[in-house]
Short mmCIF file of C-alpha atoms and ligand atoms in Angstrom, two decimals:
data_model
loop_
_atom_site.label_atom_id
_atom_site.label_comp_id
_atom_site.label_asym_id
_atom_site.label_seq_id
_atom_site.Cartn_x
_atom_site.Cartn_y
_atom_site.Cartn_z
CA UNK U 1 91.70 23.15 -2.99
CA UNK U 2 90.91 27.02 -3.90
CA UNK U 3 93.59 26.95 -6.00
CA UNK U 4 91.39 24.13 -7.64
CA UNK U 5 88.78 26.16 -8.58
CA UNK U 6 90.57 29.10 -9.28
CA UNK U 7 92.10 27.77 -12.51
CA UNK U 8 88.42 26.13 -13.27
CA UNK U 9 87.43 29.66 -13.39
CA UNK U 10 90.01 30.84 -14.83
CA UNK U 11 89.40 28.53 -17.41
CA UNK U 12 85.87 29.25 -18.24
CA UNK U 13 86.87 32.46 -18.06
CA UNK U 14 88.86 32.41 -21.04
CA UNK U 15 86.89 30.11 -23.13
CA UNK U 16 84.00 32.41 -22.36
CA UNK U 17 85.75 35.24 -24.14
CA UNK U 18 86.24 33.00 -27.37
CA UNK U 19 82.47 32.02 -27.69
CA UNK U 20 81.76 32.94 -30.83
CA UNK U 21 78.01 31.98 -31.54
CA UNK U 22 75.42 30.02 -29.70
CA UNK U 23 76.90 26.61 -30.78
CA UNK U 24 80.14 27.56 -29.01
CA UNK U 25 78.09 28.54 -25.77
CA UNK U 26 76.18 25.57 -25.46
CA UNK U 27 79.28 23.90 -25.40
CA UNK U 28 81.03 25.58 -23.05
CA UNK U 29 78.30 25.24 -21.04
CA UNK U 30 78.04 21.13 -21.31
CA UNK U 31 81.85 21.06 -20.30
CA UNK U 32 80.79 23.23 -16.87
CA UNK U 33 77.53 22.19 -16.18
CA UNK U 34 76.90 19.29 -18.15
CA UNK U 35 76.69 15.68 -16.40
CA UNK U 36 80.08 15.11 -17.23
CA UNK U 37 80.90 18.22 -16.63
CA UNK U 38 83.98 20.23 -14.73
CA UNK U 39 81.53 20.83 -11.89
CA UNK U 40 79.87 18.13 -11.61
CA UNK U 41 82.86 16.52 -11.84
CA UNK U 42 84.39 18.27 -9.10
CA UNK U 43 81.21 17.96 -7.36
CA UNK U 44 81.36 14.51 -7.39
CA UNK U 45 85.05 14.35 -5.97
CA UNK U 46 84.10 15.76 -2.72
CA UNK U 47 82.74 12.09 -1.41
CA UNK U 48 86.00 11.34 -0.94
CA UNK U 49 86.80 14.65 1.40
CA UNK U 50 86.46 15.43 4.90
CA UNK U 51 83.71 17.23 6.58
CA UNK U 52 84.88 20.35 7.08
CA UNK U 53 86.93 20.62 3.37
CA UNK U 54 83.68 19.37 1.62
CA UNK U 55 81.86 22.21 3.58
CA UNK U 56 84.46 24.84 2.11
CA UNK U 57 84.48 23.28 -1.29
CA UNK U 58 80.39 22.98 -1.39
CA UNK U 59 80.89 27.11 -0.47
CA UNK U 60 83.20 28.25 -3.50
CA UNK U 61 81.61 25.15 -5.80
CA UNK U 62 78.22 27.16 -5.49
CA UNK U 63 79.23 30.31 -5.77
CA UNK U 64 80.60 29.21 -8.92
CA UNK U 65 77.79 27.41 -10.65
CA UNK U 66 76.26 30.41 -10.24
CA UNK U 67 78.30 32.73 -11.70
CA UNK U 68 78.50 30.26 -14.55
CA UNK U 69 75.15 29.92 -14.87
CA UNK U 70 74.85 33.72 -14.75
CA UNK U 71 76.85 33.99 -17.29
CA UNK U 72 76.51 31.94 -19.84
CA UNK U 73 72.65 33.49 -19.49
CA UNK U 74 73.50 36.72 -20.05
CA UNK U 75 75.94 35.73 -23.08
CA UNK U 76 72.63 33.46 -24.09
CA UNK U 77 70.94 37.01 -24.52
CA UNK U 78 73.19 39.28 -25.86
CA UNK U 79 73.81 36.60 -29.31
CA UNK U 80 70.69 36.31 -29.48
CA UNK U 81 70.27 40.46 -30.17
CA UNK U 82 73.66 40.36 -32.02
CA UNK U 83 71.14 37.26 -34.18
CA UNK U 84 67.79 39.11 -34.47
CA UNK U 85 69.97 43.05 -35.39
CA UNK U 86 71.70 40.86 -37.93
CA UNK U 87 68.17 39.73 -39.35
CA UNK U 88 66.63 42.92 -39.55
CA UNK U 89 69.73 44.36 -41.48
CA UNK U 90 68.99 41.74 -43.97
CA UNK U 91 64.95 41.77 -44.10
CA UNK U 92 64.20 45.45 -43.70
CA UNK U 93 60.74 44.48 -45.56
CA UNK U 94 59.49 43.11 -42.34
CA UNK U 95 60.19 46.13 -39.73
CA UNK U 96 57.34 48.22 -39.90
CA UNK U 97 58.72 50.59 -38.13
CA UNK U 98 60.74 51.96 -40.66
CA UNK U 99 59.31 55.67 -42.04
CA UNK U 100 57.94 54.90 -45.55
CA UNK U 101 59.86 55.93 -48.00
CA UNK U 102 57.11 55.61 -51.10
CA UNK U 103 54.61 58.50 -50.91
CA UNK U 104 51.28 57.58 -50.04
CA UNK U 105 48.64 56.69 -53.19
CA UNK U 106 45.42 58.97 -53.68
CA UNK U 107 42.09 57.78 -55.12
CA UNK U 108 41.58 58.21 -58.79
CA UNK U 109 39.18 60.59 -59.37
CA UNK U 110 36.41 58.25 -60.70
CA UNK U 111 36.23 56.31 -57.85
CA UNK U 112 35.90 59.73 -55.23
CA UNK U 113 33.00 59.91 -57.23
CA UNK U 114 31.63 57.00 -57.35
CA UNK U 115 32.17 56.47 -53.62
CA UNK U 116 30.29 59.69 -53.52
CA UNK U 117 27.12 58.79 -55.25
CA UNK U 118 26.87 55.58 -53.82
CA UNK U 119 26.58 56.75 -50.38
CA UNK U 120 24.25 59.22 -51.58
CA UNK U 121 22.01 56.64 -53.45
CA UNK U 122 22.41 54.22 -50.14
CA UNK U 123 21.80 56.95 -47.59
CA UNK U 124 18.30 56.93 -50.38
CA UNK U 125 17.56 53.42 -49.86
CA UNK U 126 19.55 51.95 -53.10
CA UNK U 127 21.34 48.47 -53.30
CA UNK U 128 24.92 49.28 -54.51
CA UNK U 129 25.47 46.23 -56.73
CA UNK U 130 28.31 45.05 -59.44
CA UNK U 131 28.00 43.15 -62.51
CA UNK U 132 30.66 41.23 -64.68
CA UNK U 133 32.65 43.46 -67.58
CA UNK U 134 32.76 40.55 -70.19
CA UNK U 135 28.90 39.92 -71.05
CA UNK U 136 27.24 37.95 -72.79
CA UNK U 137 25.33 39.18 -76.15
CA UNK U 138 22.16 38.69 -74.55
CA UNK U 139 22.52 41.28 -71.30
CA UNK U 140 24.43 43.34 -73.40
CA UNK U 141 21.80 43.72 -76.20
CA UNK U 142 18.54 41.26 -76.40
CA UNK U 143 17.33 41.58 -72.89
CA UNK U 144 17.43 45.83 -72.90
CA UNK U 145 15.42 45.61 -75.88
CA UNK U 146 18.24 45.59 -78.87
CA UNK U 147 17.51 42.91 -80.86
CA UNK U 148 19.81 41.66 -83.52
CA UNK U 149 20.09 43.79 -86.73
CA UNK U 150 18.69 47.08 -84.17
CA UNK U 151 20.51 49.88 -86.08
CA UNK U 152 21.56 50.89 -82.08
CA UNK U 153 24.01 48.50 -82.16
CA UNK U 154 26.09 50.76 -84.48
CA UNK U 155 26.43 53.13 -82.13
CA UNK U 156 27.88 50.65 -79.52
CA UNK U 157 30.64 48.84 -81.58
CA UNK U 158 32.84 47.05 -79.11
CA UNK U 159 35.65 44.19 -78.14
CA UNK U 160 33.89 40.68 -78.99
CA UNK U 161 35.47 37.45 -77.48
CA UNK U 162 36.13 34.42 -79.89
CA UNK U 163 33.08 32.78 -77.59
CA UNK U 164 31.26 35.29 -78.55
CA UNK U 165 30.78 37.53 -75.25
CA UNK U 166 31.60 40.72 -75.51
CA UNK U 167 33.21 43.71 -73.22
CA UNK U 168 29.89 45.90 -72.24
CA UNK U 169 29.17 48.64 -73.83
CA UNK U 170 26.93 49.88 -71.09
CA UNK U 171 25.83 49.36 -67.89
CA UNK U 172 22.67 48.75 -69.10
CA UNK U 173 24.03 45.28 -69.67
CA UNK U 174 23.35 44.40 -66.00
CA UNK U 175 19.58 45.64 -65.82
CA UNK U 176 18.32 42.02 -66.64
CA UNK U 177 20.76 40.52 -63.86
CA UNK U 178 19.18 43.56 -61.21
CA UNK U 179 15.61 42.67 -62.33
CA UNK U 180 16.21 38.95 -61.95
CA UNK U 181 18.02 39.46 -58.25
CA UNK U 182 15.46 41.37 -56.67
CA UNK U 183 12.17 41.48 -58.86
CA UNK U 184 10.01 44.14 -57.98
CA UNK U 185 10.05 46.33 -56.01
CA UNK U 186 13.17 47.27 -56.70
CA UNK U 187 15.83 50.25 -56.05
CA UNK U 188 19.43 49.51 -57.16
CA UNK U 189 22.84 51.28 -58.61
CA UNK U 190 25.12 49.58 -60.36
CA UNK U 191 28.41 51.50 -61.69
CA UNK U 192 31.40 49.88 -63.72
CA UNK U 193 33.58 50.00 -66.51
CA UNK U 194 31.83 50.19 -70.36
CA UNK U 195 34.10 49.73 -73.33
CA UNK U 196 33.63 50.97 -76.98
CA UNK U 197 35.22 50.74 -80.09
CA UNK U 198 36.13 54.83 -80.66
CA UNK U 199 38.14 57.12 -82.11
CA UNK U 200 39.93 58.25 -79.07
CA UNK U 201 40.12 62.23 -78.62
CA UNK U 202 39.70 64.72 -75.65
CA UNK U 203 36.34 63.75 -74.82
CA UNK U 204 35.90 60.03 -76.03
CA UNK U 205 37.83 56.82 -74.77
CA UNK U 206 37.36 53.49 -75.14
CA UNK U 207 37.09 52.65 -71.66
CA UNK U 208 34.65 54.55 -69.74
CA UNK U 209 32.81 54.74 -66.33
CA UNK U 210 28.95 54.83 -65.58
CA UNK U 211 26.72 54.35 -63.72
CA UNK U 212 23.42 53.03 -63.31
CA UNK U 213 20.30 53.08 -61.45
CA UNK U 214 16.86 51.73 -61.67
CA UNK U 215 13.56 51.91 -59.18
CA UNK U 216 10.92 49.75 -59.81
CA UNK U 217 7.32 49.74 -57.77
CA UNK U 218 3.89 50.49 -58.36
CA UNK U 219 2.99 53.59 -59.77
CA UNK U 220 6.61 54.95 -60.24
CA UNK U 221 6.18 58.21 -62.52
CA UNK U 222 8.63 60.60 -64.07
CA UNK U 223 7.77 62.69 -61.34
CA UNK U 224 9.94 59.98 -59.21
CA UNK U 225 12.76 60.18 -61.67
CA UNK U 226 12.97 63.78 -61.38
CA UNK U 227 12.81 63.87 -57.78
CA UNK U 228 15.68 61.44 -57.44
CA UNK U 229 17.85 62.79 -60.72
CA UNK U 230 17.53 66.41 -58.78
CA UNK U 231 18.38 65.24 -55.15
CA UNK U 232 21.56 63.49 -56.24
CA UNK U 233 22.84 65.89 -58.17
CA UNK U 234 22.53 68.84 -55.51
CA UNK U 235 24.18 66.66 -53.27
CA UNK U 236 27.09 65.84 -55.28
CA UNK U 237 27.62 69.39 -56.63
CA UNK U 238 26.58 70.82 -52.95
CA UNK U 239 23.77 73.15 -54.25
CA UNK U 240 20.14 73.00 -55.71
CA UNK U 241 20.32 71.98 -59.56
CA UNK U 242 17.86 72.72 -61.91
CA UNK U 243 17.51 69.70 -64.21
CA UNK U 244 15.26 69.47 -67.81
CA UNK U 245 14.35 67.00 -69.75
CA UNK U 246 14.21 66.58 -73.62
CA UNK U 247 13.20 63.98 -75.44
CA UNK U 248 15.94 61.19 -76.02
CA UNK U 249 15.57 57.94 -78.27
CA UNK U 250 17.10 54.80 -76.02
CA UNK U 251 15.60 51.47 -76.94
CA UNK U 252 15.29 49.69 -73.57
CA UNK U 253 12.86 53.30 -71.87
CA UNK U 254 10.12 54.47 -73.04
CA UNK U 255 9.75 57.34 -73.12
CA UNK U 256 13.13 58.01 -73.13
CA UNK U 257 14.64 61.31 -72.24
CA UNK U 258 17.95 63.58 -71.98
CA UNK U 259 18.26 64.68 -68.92
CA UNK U 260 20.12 68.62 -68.64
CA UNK U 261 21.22 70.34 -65.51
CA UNK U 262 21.31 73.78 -65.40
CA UNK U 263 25.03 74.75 -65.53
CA UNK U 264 26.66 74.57 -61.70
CA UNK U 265 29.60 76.55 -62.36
CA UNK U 266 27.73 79.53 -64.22
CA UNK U 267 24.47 79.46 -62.53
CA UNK U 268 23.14 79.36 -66.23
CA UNK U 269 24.64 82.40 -67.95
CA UNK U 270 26.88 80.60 -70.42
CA UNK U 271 30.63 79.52 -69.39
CA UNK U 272 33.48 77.30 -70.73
CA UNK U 273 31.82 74.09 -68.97
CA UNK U 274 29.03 74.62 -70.44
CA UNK U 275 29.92 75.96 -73.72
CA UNK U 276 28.36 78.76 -73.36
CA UNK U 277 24.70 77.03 -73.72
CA UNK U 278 23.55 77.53 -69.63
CA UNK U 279 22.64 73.63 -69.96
CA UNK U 280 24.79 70.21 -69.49
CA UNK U 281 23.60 66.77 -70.88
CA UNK U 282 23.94 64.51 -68.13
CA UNK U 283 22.07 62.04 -67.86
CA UNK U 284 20.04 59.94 -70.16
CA UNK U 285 17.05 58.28 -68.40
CA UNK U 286 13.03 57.36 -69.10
CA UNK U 287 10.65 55.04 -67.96
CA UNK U 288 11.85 51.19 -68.38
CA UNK U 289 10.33 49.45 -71.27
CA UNK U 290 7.35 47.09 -70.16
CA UNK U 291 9.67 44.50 -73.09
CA UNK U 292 12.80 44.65 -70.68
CA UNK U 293 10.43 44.49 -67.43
CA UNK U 294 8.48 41.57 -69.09
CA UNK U 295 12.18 40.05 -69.66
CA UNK U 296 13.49 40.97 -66.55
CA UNK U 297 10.69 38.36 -65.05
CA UNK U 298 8.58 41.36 -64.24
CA UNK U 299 5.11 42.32 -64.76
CA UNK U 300 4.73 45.43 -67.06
CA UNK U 301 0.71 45.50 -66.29
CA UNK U 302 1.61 45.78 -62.51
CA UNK U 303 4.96 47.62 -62.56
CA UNK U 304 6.70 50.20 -63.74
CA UNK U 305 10.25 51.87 -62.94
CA UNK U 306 12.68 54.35 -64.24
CA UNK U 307 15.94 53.81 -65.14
CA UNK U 308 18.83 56.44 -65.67
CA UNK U 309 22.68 55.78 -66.91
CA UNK U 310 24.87 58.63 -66.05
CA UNK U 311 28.07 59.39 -67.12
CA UNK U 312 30.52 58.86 -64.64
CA UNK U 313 33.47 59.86 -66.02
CA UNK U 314 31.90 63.26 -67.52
CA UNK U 315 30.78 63.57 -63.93
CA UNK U 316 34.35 62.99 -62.50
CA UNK U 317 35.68 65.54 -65.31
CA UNK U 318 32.55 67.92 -64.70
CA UNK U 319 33.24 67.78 -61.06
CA UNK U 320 37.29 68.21 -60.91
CA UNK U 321 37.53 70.56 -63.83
CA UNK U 322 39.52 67.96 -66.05
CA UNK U 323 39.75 69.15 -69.45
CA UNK U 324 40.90 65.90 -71.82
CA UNK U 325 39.72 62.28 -70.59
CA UNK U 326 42.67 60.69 -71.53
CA UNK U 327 44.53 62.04 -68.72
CA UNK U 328 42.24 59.55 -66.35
CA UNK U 329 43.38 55.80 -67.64
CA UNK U 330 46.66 57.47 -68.23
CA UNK U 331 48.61 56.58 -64.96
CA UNK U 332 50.05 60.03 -65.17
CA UNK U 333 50.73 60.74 -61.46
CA UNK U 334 51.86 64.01 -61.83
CA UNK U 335 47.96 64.41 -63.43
CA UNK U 336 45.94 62.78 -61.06
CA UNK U 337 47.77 63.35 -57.96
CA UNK U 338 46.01 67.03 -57.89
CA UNK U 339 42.85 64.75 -57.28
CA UNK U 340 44.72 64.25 -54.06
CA UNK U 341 41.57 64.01 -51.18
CA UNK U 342 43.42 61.83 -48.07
N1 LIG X 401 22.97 52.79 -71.81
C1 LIG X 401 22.86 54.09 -72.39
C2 LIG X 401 24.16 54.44 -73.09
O1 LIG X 401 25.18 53.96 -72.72
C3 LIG X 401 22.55 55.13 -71.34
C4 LIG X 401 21.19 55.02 -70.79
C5 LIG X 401 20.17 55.73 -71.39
C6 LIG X 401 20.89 54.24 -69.70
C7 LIG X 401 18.88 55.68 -70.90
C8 LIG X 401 19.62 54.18 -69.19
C9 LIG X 401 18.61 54.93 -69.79
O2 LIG X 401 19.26 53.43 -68.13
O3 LIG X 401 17.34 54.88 -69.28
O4 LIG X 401 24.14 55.19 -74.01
#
């Protein structure tokens, strides 16, 4: 009777060791345990014994279903690791536990900016908002007070669309949008990408960054400009600026202005920055036209606002000593990885 299942586990012994993959186990598995199984088999053939063999053979049948069971478990387990290492060989992608291998990216350098003056102008009370880069003729000109024919439009030669839309020139495109949104009162910056037909050298590109900002209220004066023009730009160059304004010709303010800061880097004296003059232009700015309020759905009798379009990428160069502004739509990273702020 031992002898019996002896060579039964001798047996699964041996087709044990040539299981090859989980297809092969589950068979071996319906030959032991299965309903027609060896065991069950055997199982069933002890009806027919006596009471004290079927108690012996009950013993040793047992202890061997659960060895088999045991180990065709454990077998279960280790192809299924053998599977899943085999997987992850193939699909590195997925194991994120890898070390990277690519270096990490940086921010380009117009964007720490921007970042940086739109917390400022937040932490001030400012809506951050964003307007669409292909505009129509109408934003882009008409509603800021550049009618068709304006002698301003020469200046501001750019990209036209065979639907006649346009890539913006300025910023400025998206005042009418802003006045529309929130009417007045109303505080709001609104940066993006500008695009103009020029001779590319080190200081002009045809794709740009600025950045604009408007307040409108009651009784908003230059005064109000000045205050806010002054308090951004100490913040972003970390010290009090001194700031002056000359007179500046832009259609949609009136008046309009240049705004100048006194040089950060030489305190004034005369440096490379500021070629030697003391003084930076910055910023153009003035008090919005009552034709681009009256367009913008606002009341010019009961309103009035300031409006200001800085240069963001002068800033970006200003601030991080970058000498030629093609090196910034580039996608040299050997240039704009010294940018690097993470
Ligand atoms: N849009 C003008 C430009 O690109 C800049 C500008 C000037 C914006 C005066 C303004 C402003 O809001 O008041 O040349």
């Amino acid at each position: 009777m031992n002898s019996k299942v002896e060579e039964l586990k001798a047996r699964f012994q041996e087709q044990m060791a040539a299981v090859q993959d989980a297809e092969g186990l589950e068979k071996l598995r319906i030959a032991f345990l299965g309903k027609k199984g060896f065991i069950t088999d055997v199982m069933k053939s002890m009806r027919d014994m006596n009471e004290e063999e079927r108690r012996e053979m009950g013993k040793y049948m047992n202890e061997f279903k659960g060895e088999v069971t045991r180990q065709l478990a454990e077998e279960g387990k280790k192809l299924q690791q053998k599977i899943e290492a085999e997987k992850l060989k193939k699909d590195v992608r997925y194991d994120i536990s890898l070390p990277c291998e690519s270096p990490l990216g940086t921010l380009h350098p117009i964007t720490i900016v921007q970042r940086e003056l739109e917390e400022i102008f937040s932490s001030m009370g400012f809506a951050v908002e964003d307007f669409a880069e292909v505009v129509t003729e109408y934003d882009n000109f008409e509603a800021v007070n550049v009618p068709k024919h304006h002698p301003a439009r020469d200046m501001q030669d750019t990209y036209y669309l065979d639907n006649g839309e346009l890539l913006k020139t300025q910023t400025s495109a998206a005042q009418n949008f802003i006045l529309r949104k929130y009417g007045a009162p109303c505080k709001a910056i609104f940066p993006g990408r500008c695009f103009r037909n020029e001779a590319v050298d080190a200081s002009h590109e045809t794709t740009f960054f600025q950045m604009e900002g408007m307040m409108v209220d009651t009784d908003i004066s230059i005064s109000n400009l000045i205050y806010f023009m002054k308090t951004m730009l100490s913040e972003v160059f970390q010290k009090d600026i001194n700031v002056r304004l000359r007179p500046g010709f832009f259609p949609f303010v009136e008046p309009g202005f240049e705004l100048d800061i006194q040089c950060p880097f030489c305190g004034g004296v005369g440096c490379a920055t500021c070629k030697h003059g003391g003084w930076i232009e910055l910023c153009p700015c003035g008090m919005i036209h009552p034709n681009v309020l009256e367009m913008g759905g606002i009341d010019p009798e009961k309103y009035t606002g300031f409006a200001f379009g800085l240069g963001l990428t002068r800033l970006a160069m200003m601030k991080f000593g970058i000498s030629d502004i093609r090196y910034l739509n580039s996608g040299n990273l050997k240039a704009l990885d010294q940018f690097r702020t993470l």
